[in-house]
Coordinates of C-alpha atoms in Angstrom, one line a residue:
L1 CA 3.0 8.5 -56.7
S2 CA 2.7 5.2 -58.5
L3 CA 1.1 7.0 -61.5
I4 CA 4.0 9.4 -61.7
A5 CA 6.8 6.9 -61.0
N6 CA 5.5 4.7 -63.8
N7 CA 4.7 7.5 -66.2
K8 CA 0.9 6.7 -66.3
P9 CA -1.9 9.1 -67.3
G10 CA -4.2 10.7 -64.8
I11 CA -1.9 13.3 -63.4
S12 CA -1.5 16.9 -64.7
E13 CA 1.8 17.7 -66.2
E14 CA 2.4 20.5 -63.7
T15 CA 1.8 18.2 -60.7
R16 CA 4.0 15.5 -62.4
K17 CA 6.9 17.9 -62.8
K18 CA 6.6 19.1 -59.2
V19 CA 6.6 15.6 -57.7
I20 CA 9.5 14.4 -59.9
S21 CA 11.4 17.5 -58.9
Q22 CA 10.8 16.8 -55.2
L23 CA 11.7 13.1 -55.6
I24 CA 15.0 14.1 -57.3
E25 CA 15.7 16.8 -54.7
R26 CA 15.2 14.3 -51.8
G27 CA 17.2 11.5 -53.4
Y28 CA 14.3 9.2 -54.3
D29 CA 14.9 9.4 -58.1
Y30 CA 15.8 5.7 -58.1
I31 CA 12.0 4.8 -57.8
L32 CA 11.2 6.5 -61.1
N33 CA 10.7 4.3 -64.1
E34 CA 13.3 4.7 -66.8
N35 CA 10.6 6.2 -69.1
V36 CA 10.1 9.1 -66.6
L37 CA 13.7 9.9 -65.9
K38 CA 16.9 7.9 -66.7
P39 CA 18.3 7.0 -63.3
K40 CA 21.4 9.0 -62.7
V41 CA 24.1 9.0 -60.0
R42 CA 23.4 11.6 -57.3
E43 CA 26.4 13.7 -56.4
D44 CA 26.1 12.8 -52.7
S45 CA 26.2 9.1 -53.5
L46 CA 29.7 9.5 -54.9
K47 CA 31.0 9.7 -51.3
N48 CA 29.3 6.5 -50.3
V49 CA 30.5 2.9 -50.1
G50 CA 27.9 0.1 -50.1
F51 CA 27.9 -2.8 -47.7
V52 CA 25.9 -5.5 -49.4
I53 CA 24.7 -8.4 -47.2
Y54 CA 24.0 -11.4 -49.4
R55 CA 21.5 -13.8 -47.9
E56 CA 20.6 -17.2 -49.2
T57 CA 18.8 -18.3 -46.0
G58 CA 20.1 -15.8 -43.4
D59 CA 20.8 -18.6 -40.9
L60 CA 24.6 -18.0 -40.9
L61 CA 24.2 -14.3 -40.1
E62 CA 21.8 -14.9 -37.2
N63 CA 24.3 -17.1 -35.5
N64 CA 27.1 -14.6 -36.0
S65 CA 27.9 -12.6 -32.8
F66 CA 30.7 -10.6 -34.5
F67 CA 28.4 -9.2 -37.2
P68 CA 27.3 -6.0 -35.4
L69 CA 30.9 -5.3 -34.3
M70 CA 32.0 -5.7 -37.9
M71 CA 29.3 -3.3 -39.2
D72 CA 30.3 -0.7 -36.5
G73 CA 34.0 -1.0 -37.6
M74 CA 33.2 -0.6 -41.2
E75 CA 31.1 2.5 -40.6
F76 CA 33.8 4.0 -38.4
A77 CA 36.4 3.3 -41.1
A78 CA 34.2 4.8 -43.9
R79 CA 33.5 8.0 -41.8
S80 CA 37.2 8.3 -41.0
H81 CA 37.9 8.6 -44.7
G82 CA 35.0 11.0 -45.5
Y83 CA 32.6 8.3 -46.8
G84 CA 29.2 7.2 -45.8
L85 CA 28.2 3.6 -45.6
N86 CA 25.0 2.3 -47.2
Y87 CA 23.6 -1.0 -46.0
I88 CA 22.0 -3.0 -48.7
N89 CA 20.4 -6.4 -48.4
A90 CA 20.5 -8.8 -51.3
Y91 CA 18.5 -12.0 -51.3
K92 CA 19.0 -15.1 -53.5
T93 CA 15.3 -15.2 -54.1
S94 CA 15.1 -11.6 -55.4
L95 CA 18.7 -11.2 -56.7
D96 CA 17.8 -9.6 -60.1
A97 CA 15.9 -6.8 -58.5
D98 CA 18.5 -6.4 -55.7
L99 CA 21.3 -6.2 -58.3
Q100 CA 19.4 -3.4 -60.1
Y101 CA 19.0 -1.5 -56.8
I102 CA 22.8 -1.9 -56.1
R103 CA 23.6 -0.7 -59.6
D104 CA 21.3 2.3 -59.2
S105 CA 22.4 3.3 -55.7
G106 CA 25.6 4.8 -57.2
C107 CA 28.1 3.9 -54.5
R108 CA 31.8 4.1 -55.5
G109 CA 32.4 0.5 -54.5
Y110 CA 31.0 -2.3 -52.4
V111 CA 31.9 -4.7 -49.7
L112 CA 29.9 -7.9 -50.3
F113 CA 29.4 -9.9 -47.1
G114 CA 29.3 -13.2 -48.9
T115 CA 29.3 -15.9 -46.2
E116 CA 26.3 -17.5 -48.0
L117 CA 27.4 -16.6 -51.5
H118 CA 28.0 -19.4 -54.0
R119 CA 30.2 -19.4 -57.1
S120 CA 27.1 -19.7 -59.2
D121 CA 26.0 -16.2 -58.2
L122 CA 29.4 -14.6 -58.4
D123 CA 29.2 -13.7 -62.1
R124 CA 25.9 -11.9 -61.4
F125 CA 27.7 -9.5 -59.1
R126 CA 30.6 -9.2 -61.4
S127 CA 28.3 -8.1 -64.2
L128 CA 27.6 -4.9 -62.2
D129 CA 31.0 -3.7 -63.4
I130 CA 31.4 -1.9 -60.0
P131 CA 34.4 -2.5 -57.8
F132 CA 33.8 -4.8 -54.9
V133 CA 35.5 -7.0 -52.4
I134 CA 34.1 -10.1 -50.8
L135 CA 34.1 -10.4 -47.1
D136 CA 34.0 -13.8 -45.3
N137 CA 34.2 -16.0 -48.4
C138 CA 36.8 -16.6 -51.1
F139 CA 36.6 -18.1 -54.6
K140 CA 40.0 -19.4 -55.7
G141 CA 40.8 -18.6 -59.3
S142 CA 38.2 -15.9 -59.5
E143 CA 40.6 -12.9 -59.3
I144 CA 38.3 -11.1 -56.9
S145 CA 39.6 -9.5 -53.8
C146 CA 38.5 -11.3 -50.7
V147 CA 38.9 -10.9 -46.9
T148 CA 38.5 -14.0 -44.9
V149 CA 38.9 -15.1 -41.3
G150 CA 41.9 -17.3 -40.6
N151 CA 40.0 -20.1 -39.1
E152 CA 42.7 -22.7 -39.6
E153 CA 45.4 -20.5 -38.1
G154 CA 43.1 -19.7 -35.1
I155 CA 42.4 -23.3 -34.4
Y156 CA 46.1 -24.1 -34.6
A157 CA 47.0 -21.3 -32.2
A158 CA 44.3 -22.4 -29.7
V159 CA 45.4 -26.0 -29.8
R160 CA 49.0 -25.1 -29.4
Y161 CA 48.2 -22.9 -26.4
L162 CA 46.2 -25.6 -24.7
T163 CA 48.9 -28.2 -25.2
S164 CA 51.5 -25.7 -23.8
L165 CA 49.4 -25.7 -20.7
G166 CA 49.7 -29.5 -20.5
H167 CA 46.2 -30.4 -21.7
K168 CA 46.2 -33.8 -23.5
K169 CA 42.5 -34.2 -24.3
I170 CA 41.3 -31.3 -26.4

């Protein structure tokens, strides 16, 4: 498979064509080197939205109990509108390769779970020229759509409730 995917000698042309055809038919054309076949967007991927989980260390995600509930909600919402949801991991340590994978996956747009995302990596995602919204982070002045948790409002509401119950030491 490696010889075919990278357009190397040692495989008959007939076998090469069969394997390439099967890879394309099964949706694995993204593994083929550009010299073999220019990656193209598969028709079925046009009905998908990508959920990119950006990880610098992963520590913040591991301590997040709402994360599985959020993923379930996103999948439900995508299905309700006739879309599939592709989960894609992107790591700071392999971001160039991960961005290429995101680009080649052909989704219509992406939700970028960016709890650990830094402004310094933001332009790399913007260079994809694919619509995306950042979830759980916001970069003021960047003109990128963001959805964040209202932590300050939540703390204010909790303190207000506790004081209404007569608590003095909070």
